[in-house]
Coordinates of C-alpha atoms and ligand atoms in Angstrom, one line a residue:
X1 CA -21.7 -21.7 -1.9
X2 CA -22.4 -18.7 -4.1
X3 CA -18.8 -17.9 -5.1
X4 CA -17.7 -14.4 -6.1
X5 CA -16.5 -13.5 -9.7
X6 CA -13.1 -12.4 -8.3
X7 CA -11.3 -13.2 -5.0
X8 CA -8.8 -10.6 -3.7
X9 CA -6.4 -11.7 -1.0
X10 CA -5.3 -8.7 1.1
X11 CA -7.0 -5.4 1.6
X12 CA -4.0 -3.0 1.2
X13 CA -4.0 -0.3 -1.5
X14 CA -3.2 -2.9 -4.2
X15 CA -6.0 -5.2 -3.3
X16 CA -8.6 -2.5 -2.7
X17 CA -7.8 -0.8 -6.0
X18 CA -8.4 -4.0 -7.9
X19 CA -11.6 -4.7 -5.9
X20 CA -12.9 -1.2 -6.5
X21 CA -12.2 -1.3 -10.2
X22 CA -13.7 -4.8 -10.6
X23 CA -16.8 -3.9 -8.6
X24 CA -17.4 -0.8 -10.7
X25 CA -17.2 -3.0 -13.8
X26 CA -20.0 -5.1 -12.3
X27 CA -18.2 -8.0 -10.8
X28 CA -19.0 -9.4 -7.4
X29 CA -15.7 -9.3 -5.4
X30 CA -14.8 -10.9 -2.1
X31 CA -11.8 -9.4 -0.3
X32 CA -10.3 -11.6 2.4
X33 CA -8.0 -10.0 5.0
X34 CA -5.9 -11.8 7.6
X35 CA -5.8 -8.8 10.0
X36 CA -8.8 -7.5 11.9
X37 CA -8.9 -4.3 9.8
X38 CA -8.7 -3.2 6.1
X39 CA -6.0 -1.1 4.6
X40 CA -2.8 -3.1 4.9
X41 CA 0.2 -1.1 6.1
X42 CA -1.4 2.3 5.4
X43 CA -4.0 1.7 8.2
X44 CA -4.3 4.3 10.9
X45 CA -6.4 4.8 14.0
X46 CA -6.9 7.4 16.7
X47 CA -4.8 6.9 19.8
X48 CA -7.7 6.4 22.3
X49 CA -6.8 8.9 25.0
X50 CA -6.0 11.8 22.7
X51 CA -7.8 11.2 19.4
X52 CA -4.5 11.8 17.6
X53 CA -4.3 9.7 14.4
X54 CA -1.4 7.2 14.5
X55 CA -0.3 5.3 11.5
X56 CA -0.2 1.8 13.0
X57 CA 2.5 0.4 10.7
X58 CA 4.8 3.4 10.3
X59 CA 4.3 7.0 9.2
X60 CA 2.7 7.2 5.7
X61 CA 3.1 10.3 3.5
X62 CA 1.2 10.5 0.2
X63 CA 2.9 12.0 -2.7
X64 CA 2.7 11.4 -6.5
X65 CA 3.5 12.9 -9.9
X66 CA 1.2 10.4 -11.6
X67 CA -1.9 12.4 -12.7
X68 CA -4.0 9.3 -13.1
X69 CA -3.3 8.1 -9.6
X70 CA -3.8 11.6 -8.1
X71 CA -7.3 11.8 -9.8
X72 CA -8.1 8.3 -8.6
X73 CA -7.1 9.0 -5.0
X74 CA -9.1 12.2 -5.0
X75 CA -12.3 10.2 -5.7
X76 CA -12.1 8.8 -2.2
X77 CA -10.5 11.5 -0.1
X78 CA -9.6 15.2 -0.1
X79 CA -6.0 16.0 0.8
X80 CA -4.6 18.5 3.3
X81 CA -1.8 20.9 2.1
X82 CA 0.8 19.0 4.3
X83 CA 4.4 19.2 3.1
X84 CA 6.8 16.7 4.5
X85 CA 10.1 17.9 6.0
X86 CA 12.6 15.9 8.0
X87 CA 15.3 17.0 10.5
X88 CA 18.1 15.0 12.1
X89 CA 19.9 15.2 15.4
X90 CA 23.7 14.7 15.2
X91 CA 26.1 15.3 18.0
X92 CA 23.6 17.3 20.0
X93 CA 22.6 19.6 17.1
X94 CA 19.6 19.6 14.8
X95 CA 20.2 19.8 11.0
X96 CA 17.7 19.9 8.1
X97 CA 17.5 17.0 5.6
X98 CA 17.8 16.0 2.8
X99 CA 21.4 17.4 2.9
X100 CA 21.1 20.9 1.5
X101 CA 22.9 24.2 1.5
X102 CA 21.5 24.9 5.0
X103 CA 22.9 21.5 6.3
X104 CA 26.3 22.2 4.7
X105 CA 26.6 25.7 6.0
X106 CA 25.5 24.7 9.5
X107 CA 27.8 21.7 9.5
X108 CA 30.9 23.6 8.3
X109 CA 29.9 26.8 10.1
X110 CA 30.2 28.6 6.8
X111 CA 28.3 30.8 4.4
X112 CA 28.9 28.9 1.1
X113 CA 27.1 30.0 -2.0
X114 CA 25.6 27.2 -4.2
X115 CA 28.7 27.3 -6.4
X116 CA 31.3 27.2 -3.6
X117 CA 29.3 24.4 -1.8
X118 CA 29.5 22.4 -5.0
X119 CA 33.2 22.9 -5.2
X120 CA 33.6 21.9 -1.6
X121 CA 31.6 18.7 -2.0
X122 CA 33.4 17.8 -5.2
X123 CA 36.7 18.3 -3.5
X124 CA 35.7 16.2 -0.4
X125 CA 34.2 13.5 -2.7
X126 CA 37.3 13.0 -4.7
X127 CA 38.7 10.5 -2.2
X128 CA 36.9 7.6 -4.0
X129 CA 35.2 7.0 -7.3
X130 CA 31.5 6.1 -6.8
X131 CA 31.5 3.8 -9.8
X132 CA 34.2 1.5 -8.3
X133 CA 33.3 1.8 -4.6
X134 CA 33.3 -1.6 -2.8
X135 CA 31.5 -0.8 0.4
X136 CA 28.8 1.5 1.6
X137 CA 31.5 3.6 3.3
X138 CA 33.5 4.1 0.0
X139 CA 30.3 4.9 -1.9
X140 CA 29.1 7.4 0.7
X141 CA 32.5 9.1 0.8
X142 CA 32.6 9.1 -3.0
X143 CA 29.2 10.7 -3.3
X144 CA 29.3 13.4 -0.6
X145 CA 32.8 13.3 1.1
X146 CA 33.8 11.8 4.4
X147 CA 32.7 14.5 6.9
X148 CA 29.0 14.6 5.8
X149 CA 29.0 10.8 5.2
X150 CA 30.2 10.1 8.7
X151 CA 27.8 12.6 10.3
X152 CA 24.6 11.9 8.5
X153 CA 24.8 8.5 6.7
X154 CA 27.1 6.0 8.5
X155 CA 25.4 5.8 11.9
X156 CA 21.9 6.0 10.6
X157 CA 22.4 3.4 7.9
X158 CA 24.2 1.1 10.4
X159 CA 21.2 1.3 12.7
X160 CA 18.8 0.6 9.8
X161 CA 20.7 -2.5 8.9
X162 CA 22.0 -3.5 12.4
X163 CA 25.4 -3.9 10.6
X164 CA 28.5 -1.6 10.9
X165 CA 28.6 0.7 7.8
X166 CA 32.0 -0.7 6.9
X167 CA 30.5 -4.1 6.4
X168 CA 27.5 -3.0 4.3
X169 CA 27.5 -3.4 0.5
X170 CA 27.8 -0.3 -1.7
X171 CA 24.4 -1.2 -3.2
X172 CA 22.6 -0.2 0.0
X173 CA 22.6 3.4 -1.3
X174 CA 22.3 4.2 -5.0
X175 CA 22.5 7.9 -4.7
X176 CA 22.8 10.6 -2.0
X177 CA 21.2 13.7 -3.4
X178 CA 22.7 17.0 -2.2
X179 CA 20.7 20.1 -2.8
X180 CA 22.6 23.3 -3.4
X181 CA 19.7 25.4 -2.3
X182 CA 18.0 25.9 1.1
X183 CA 14.9 23.9 -0.1
X184 CA 14.3 21.1 2.4
X185 CA 11.0 20.0 1.0
X186 CA 11.4 16.2 1.3
X187 CA 9.5 15.0 -1.8
X188 CA 9.8 16.4 -5.3
X189 CA 6.5 15.2 -6.6
X190 CA 3.8 17.4 -8.2
X191 CA 1.2 16.4 -5.6
X192 CA 1.5 15.8 -1.9
X193 CA -0.8 15.8 1.1
X194 CA -2.5 13.7 3.8
X195 CA -6.0 12.4 3.6
X196 CA -8.3 14.9 5.4
X197 CA -10.3 12.3 7.3
X198 CA -7.3 9.9 7.8
X199 CA -6.1 6.9 5.9
X200 CA -8.7 4.4 7.3
X201 CA -11.6 6.6 6.1
X202 CA -10.0 6.7 2.6
X203 CA -9.4 2.9 2.5
X204 CA -12.9 2.1 3.8
X205 CA -14.5 4.3 1.1
X206 CA -12.6 2.3 -1.5
X207 CA -14.2 -0.9 -0.2
X208 CA -17.7 0.7 0.2
X209 CA -19.5 -0.7 -2.8
X210 CA -22.5 -3.1 -2.9
X211 CA -20.5 -5.5 -5.1
X212 CA -17.6 -5.8 -2.6
X213 CA -17.7 -8.1 0.4
X214 CA -14.8 -7.8 2.9
X215 CA -14.1 -10.7 5.3
X216 CA -11.7 -9.7 8.0
X217 CA -9.7 -12.2 10.2
X218 CA -9.7 -14.5 7.3
X219 CA -6.4 -16.1 6.2
X220 CA -6.1 -17.5 2.6
X221 CA -4.2 -20.5 3.9
X222 CA -6.6 -21.4 6.7
X223 CA -8.5 -24.4 5.3
X224 CA -11.3 -24.0 7.8
X225 CA -12.5 -21.0 5.9
X226 CA -14.2 -21.6 2.5
X227 CA -12.2 -19.3 0.3
X228 CA -8.9 -21.0 1.1
X229 CA -6.1 -21.6 -1.4
X230 CA -6.7 -25.3 -1.8
X231 CA -10.4 -24.8 -2.4
X232 CA -10.3 -21.9 -4.8
X233 CA -7.2 -21.9 -7.0
X234 CA -8.3 -22.9 -10.5
X235 CA -12.0 -22.4 -9.6
X236 CA -12.2 -18.6 -9.9
X237 CA -9.8 -15.7 -10.7
X238 CA -7.7 -14.6 -7.8
X239 CA -5.5 -11.6 -7.0
X240 CA -3.0 -12.5 -4.3
X241 CA -1.2 -9.7 -2.4
X242 CA 0.3 -11.7 0.5
X243 CA 3.9 -12.9 0.7
X244 CA 5.2 -14.5 -2.5
X245 CA 7.3 -17.2 -0.7
X246 CA 4.4 -18.1 1.7
X247 CA 2.1 -18.8 -1.3
X248 CA 4.5 -21.4 -2.6
X249 CA 5.2 -22.9 0.9
X250 CA 8.8 -21.4 0.7
X251 CA 9.6 -23.9 -2.0
X252 CA 12.5 -21.7 -3.3
X253 CA 13.6 -20.6 0.2
X254 CA 12.4 -17.7 2.3
X255 CA 12.8 -14.1 1.0
X256 CA 14.4 -11.8 3.6
X257 CA 12.8 -8.6 4.9
X258 CA 13.6 -5.9 7.4
X259 CA 11.0 -5.1 10.0
X260 CA 10.4 -2.2 12.4
X261 CA 9.6 -2.1 16.1
X262 CA 7.5 0.8 17.3
X263 CA 7.5 2.2 20.9
X264 CA 4.5 4.5 21.4
X265 CA 4.1 6.9 24.3
X266 CA 1.6 9.5 25.3
X267 CA 3.4 12.4 26.9
X268 CA 1.9 15.2 29.1
X269 CA 3.2 18.0 26.8
X270 CA 1.5 19.9 24.0
X271 CA 4.5 19.7 21.7
X272 CA 7.5 17.3 22.2
X273 CA 9.8 18.0 19.2
X274 CA 8.1 20.7 17.1
X275 CA 8.1 18.7 13.9
X276 CA 6.6 15.4 12.6
X277 CA 9.8 13.4 12.3
X278 CA 13.2 13.7 13.9
X279 CA 15.9 11.3 12.7
X280 CA 18.8 10.3 15.1
X281 CA 22.0 10.0 13.1
X282 CA 24.3 8.7 15.8
X283 CA 24.9 5.2 17.1
X284 CA 24.5 6.2 20.8
X285 CA 20.7 6.6 20.3
X286 CA 19.3 3.1 19.6
X287 CA 16.3 4.2 17.6
X288 CA 16.4 5.6 14.1
X289 CA 13.7 8.3 14.5
X290 CA 10.8 9.6 16.5
X291 CA 7.4 10.5 14.9
X292 CA 5.2 13.0 16.7
X293 CA 1.8 12.4 15.0
X294 CA 0.0 15.6 15.9
X295 CA 2.3 17.5 13.5
X296 CA 0.9 15.6 10.5
X297 CA -2.4 17.4 11.0
X298 CA -1.8 21.0 12.2
X299 CA -5.3 21.8 10.9
X300 CA -7.0 19.6 13.4
X301 CA -7.8 22.1 16.1
X302 CA -9.5 19.5 18.2
X303 CA -6.2 17.8 19.1
X304 CA -5.5 18.3 22.8
X305 CA -2.9 21.0 23.6
X306 CA -1.6 19.4 26.7
X307 CA -0.8 15.8 25.5
X308 CA 1.0 14.4 22.5
X309 CA 1.8 11.0 21.0
X310 CA 5.3 10.0 20.0
X311 CA 6.5 6.8 18.4
X312 CA 10.1 5.7 18.5
X313 CA 11.1 3.5 15.5
X314 CA 13.7 0.7 15.7
X315 CA 14.9 -1.2 12.6
X316 CA 16.0 -4.8 12.4
X317 CA 16.1 -8.0 10.3
X318 CA 12.7 -9.8 10.3
X319 CA 12.3 -13.3 11.8
X320 CA 9.5 -15.6 10.9
X321 CA 6.4 -14.1 12.4
X322 CA 7.6 -10.5 12.2
X323 CA 5.8 -8.0 9.9
X324 CA 7.8 -7.8 6.7
X325 CA 8.4 -4.1 5.9
X326 CA 11.3 -3.6 3.5
X327 CA 12.8 -6.2 1.1
X328 CA 16.5 -6.9 2.0
X329 CA 17.2 -7.9 -1.6
X330 CA 20.5 -9.9 -1.1
X331 CA 21.9 -11.7 -4.1
X332 CA 20.3 -14.9 -2.6
X333 CA 16.9 -13.1 -2.4
X334 CA 17.2 -12.0 -6.1
X335 CA 18.0 -15.6 -7.2
X336 CA 15.0 -16.9 -5.2
X337 CA 12.8 -14.2 -6.6
X338 CA 13.6 -15.5 -10.1
X339 CA 12.6 -19.0 -9.1
X340 CA 9.3 -17.7 -7.6
X341 CA 8.6 -15.6 -10.8
X342 CA 8.7 -18.9 -12.7
X343 CA 6.3 -20.5 -10.3
X344 CA 3.9 -17.5 -10.6
X345 CA 3.9 -17.9 -14.4
X346 CA 2.8 -21.5 -14.1
X347 CA 0.1 -20.7 -11.5
X348 CA -2.9 -20.2 -13.8
X349 CA -5.7 -17.9 -12.7
X350 CA -3.7 -16.2 -10.0
X351 CA -2.3 -12.7 -10.4
X352 CA 0.4 -11.7 -7.9
X353 CA 0.5 -8.1 -6.9
X354 CA 1.5 -5.5 -4.3
X355 CA 4.6 -5.2 -2.3
X356 CA 4.4 -8.6 -0.6
X357 CA 3.2 -10.5 -3.7
X358 CA 6.0 -9.1 -5.9
X359 CA 8.7 -8.7 -3.2
X360 CA 9.4 -5.0 -3.9
X361 CA 9.1 -1.8 -1.9
X362 CA 6.2 0.2 -3.4
X363 CA 5.1 3.6 -2.3
X364 CA 1.3 3.9 -2.0
X365 CA 1.0 5.8 -5.3
X366 CA 3.0 3.0 -7.0
X367 CA 0.8 0.3 -5.5
X368 CA -2.3 2.1 -6.7
X369 CA -0.8 2.8 -10.1
X370 CA 0.3 -0.9 -10.5
X371 CA -3.1 -2.1 -9.5
X372 CA -4.9 0.2 -12.0
X373 CA -2.7 -1.2 -14.8
X374 CA -3.0 -4.8 -13.6
X375 CA -6.8 -4.4 -13.7
X376 CA -6.7 -2.8 -17.1
X377 CA -4.1 -5.1 -18.8
X378 CA -4.5 -8.5 -17.1
X379 CA -7.9 -8.8 -15.5
X380 CA -10.6 -6.6 -17.1
X381 CA -11.0 -8.6 -20.3
X382 CA -10.3 -12.0 -18.8
X383 CA -12.9 -11.6 -16.0
X384 CA -15.7 -10.2 -18.3
Ligands
FAD401 P1 -0.1 -4.1 2.1 O1 -0.5 -2.8 2.5 O2 1.0 -4.8 2.8 O3 -1.4 -5.1 2.1 C1 -1.3 -6.5 2.0 C2 -2.4 -7.0 2.8 O4 -2.5 -8.4 2.6 C3 -2.2 -6.8 4.3 O5 -3.3 -6.2 4.8 C4 -2.1 -8.3 4.8 O6 -2.6 -8.4 6.1 C5 -2.8 -9.1 3.8 N1 -2.5 -10.5 3.8 C6 -1.2 -11.0 3.7 N2 -1.3 -12.3 3.7 C7 -2.6 -12.7 3.8 C8 -3.3 -13.9 3.8 N3 -2.6 -15.1 3.8 N4 -4.6 -13.9 3.8 C9 -5.3 -12.8 3.8 N5 -4.7 -11.5 3.8 C10 -3.4 -11.5 3.8 N6 4.2 4.6 1.0 C11 4.1 5.9 0.7 O7 3.6 6.2 -0.4 N7 4.5 6.9 1.6 C12 5.0 6.5 2.8 O8 5.4 7.4 3.5 C13 5.2 5.2 3.1 N8 5.7 4.8 4.3 C14 5.8 3.5 4.6 C15 6.4 3.1 5.8 C16 6.5 1.8 6.1 C17 7.1 1.4 7.5 C18 6.1 0.8 5.2 C19 6.3 -0.7 5.5 C20 5.6 1.1 4.0 C21 5.4 2.5 3.7 N9 4.8 2.9 2.5 C22 4.7 4.2 2.2 C23 4.3 1.9 1.5 C24 2.9 1.5 1.7 O9 2.7 0.9 2.9 C25 2.6 0.5 0.5 O10 2.6 1.2 -0.7 C26 1.3 -0.2 0.6 O11 1.2 -0.9 1.9 C27 1.2 -1.2 -0.5 O12 0.0 -1.8 -0.4 P2 -0.1 -3.4 -0.7 O13 -1.6 -3.6 -0.9 O14 0.8 -3.8 -1.8 O15 0.4 -4.1 0.6
NA402 NA1 34.0 10.7 -6.0

């Protein structure tokens, strides 16, 4: 077999960025992907009956303050001027998020100025000291006071973790920013937008190079395909972006993840909720949020005006066989991660990258940025 100069396992943003950089430097790269499409979790596709672009593995919003990543992304796609905003339904009423002066004044039926809202929150938050809080509840109350914590944080977080808030560790939240202005723009980054032609077009353009061969439906651990782990490790340089514990056959124990379940529906209305994402803060609604995908692309005039696509999102702990989405990061996970890091050090010729390969949540811009520096610092010289 004519083997490639570099094998990349996984075609998400991390793997494709490595492949693109290596191909541009003249290497012949093969990317193998277990799924039947490229793109990893950022993959999207049109819902067939409406043409509305749906993000298959959960809504993806691109935002970055990293100029290098922004310039790199713009080589493959233009971005719309989309600005992300989130609302939440609590007790039969809709409030803006993140918690801001509008949320506070609506909740307390008041007309606080920034200064008097600050005083109010400081007063409410004095019940506990955030530094010594033992539970999520104590920490939430310490940061924003009991009324706002109970309305907007307790139920939502309990649903995310399928665990009563009183039993969750304080570490589940590090900070709860409150904005003392009416600004409810969700992200603070310099650049934000959605890819004009969709995520899949962007991802496919990254892989569109004569030096890159993509093999779909190809699992690294499947010994019936030639570029499997047993056959290639030590034979050629490899970038592995699949699950870290799976690579080492769970030698140090499984790492735990949360997963999401999506319930998609096409509805015979032009507009269901008037906004891309509505959170549901209360426990009596079983899902955490509803995405209405048409609102991510208000500029697409060809979207039908009599039908819409909504996706209800449910959150739970992942079992074997579920898609891993967010690292749980228990103390046991962190111990196991250290053991796996030692194993990766000893695994010569294999670079572990991306969110699954390093067991950490990475936004898209972080995955791209990490891949650009991995290429620059670990691979460029050693593969030339
Ligand atoms: P992935 O995209 O997971 O790619 C890994 C690839 O490896 C997958 O395609 C997988 O099939 C493949 N693979 C695994 N095992 C094997 C194997 N054995 N053989 C072959 N292939 C294999 N980021 C943002 O910036 N904004 C957002 O709004 C946002 N929302 C998100 C919402 C959700 C629900 C999730 C889960 C993530 C979100 N992200 C968001 C993060 C974004 O998805 C990641 O940054 C991106 O997926 C990271 O790319 P990656 O290449 O590291 O991993
Ligand atoms: Na406090």
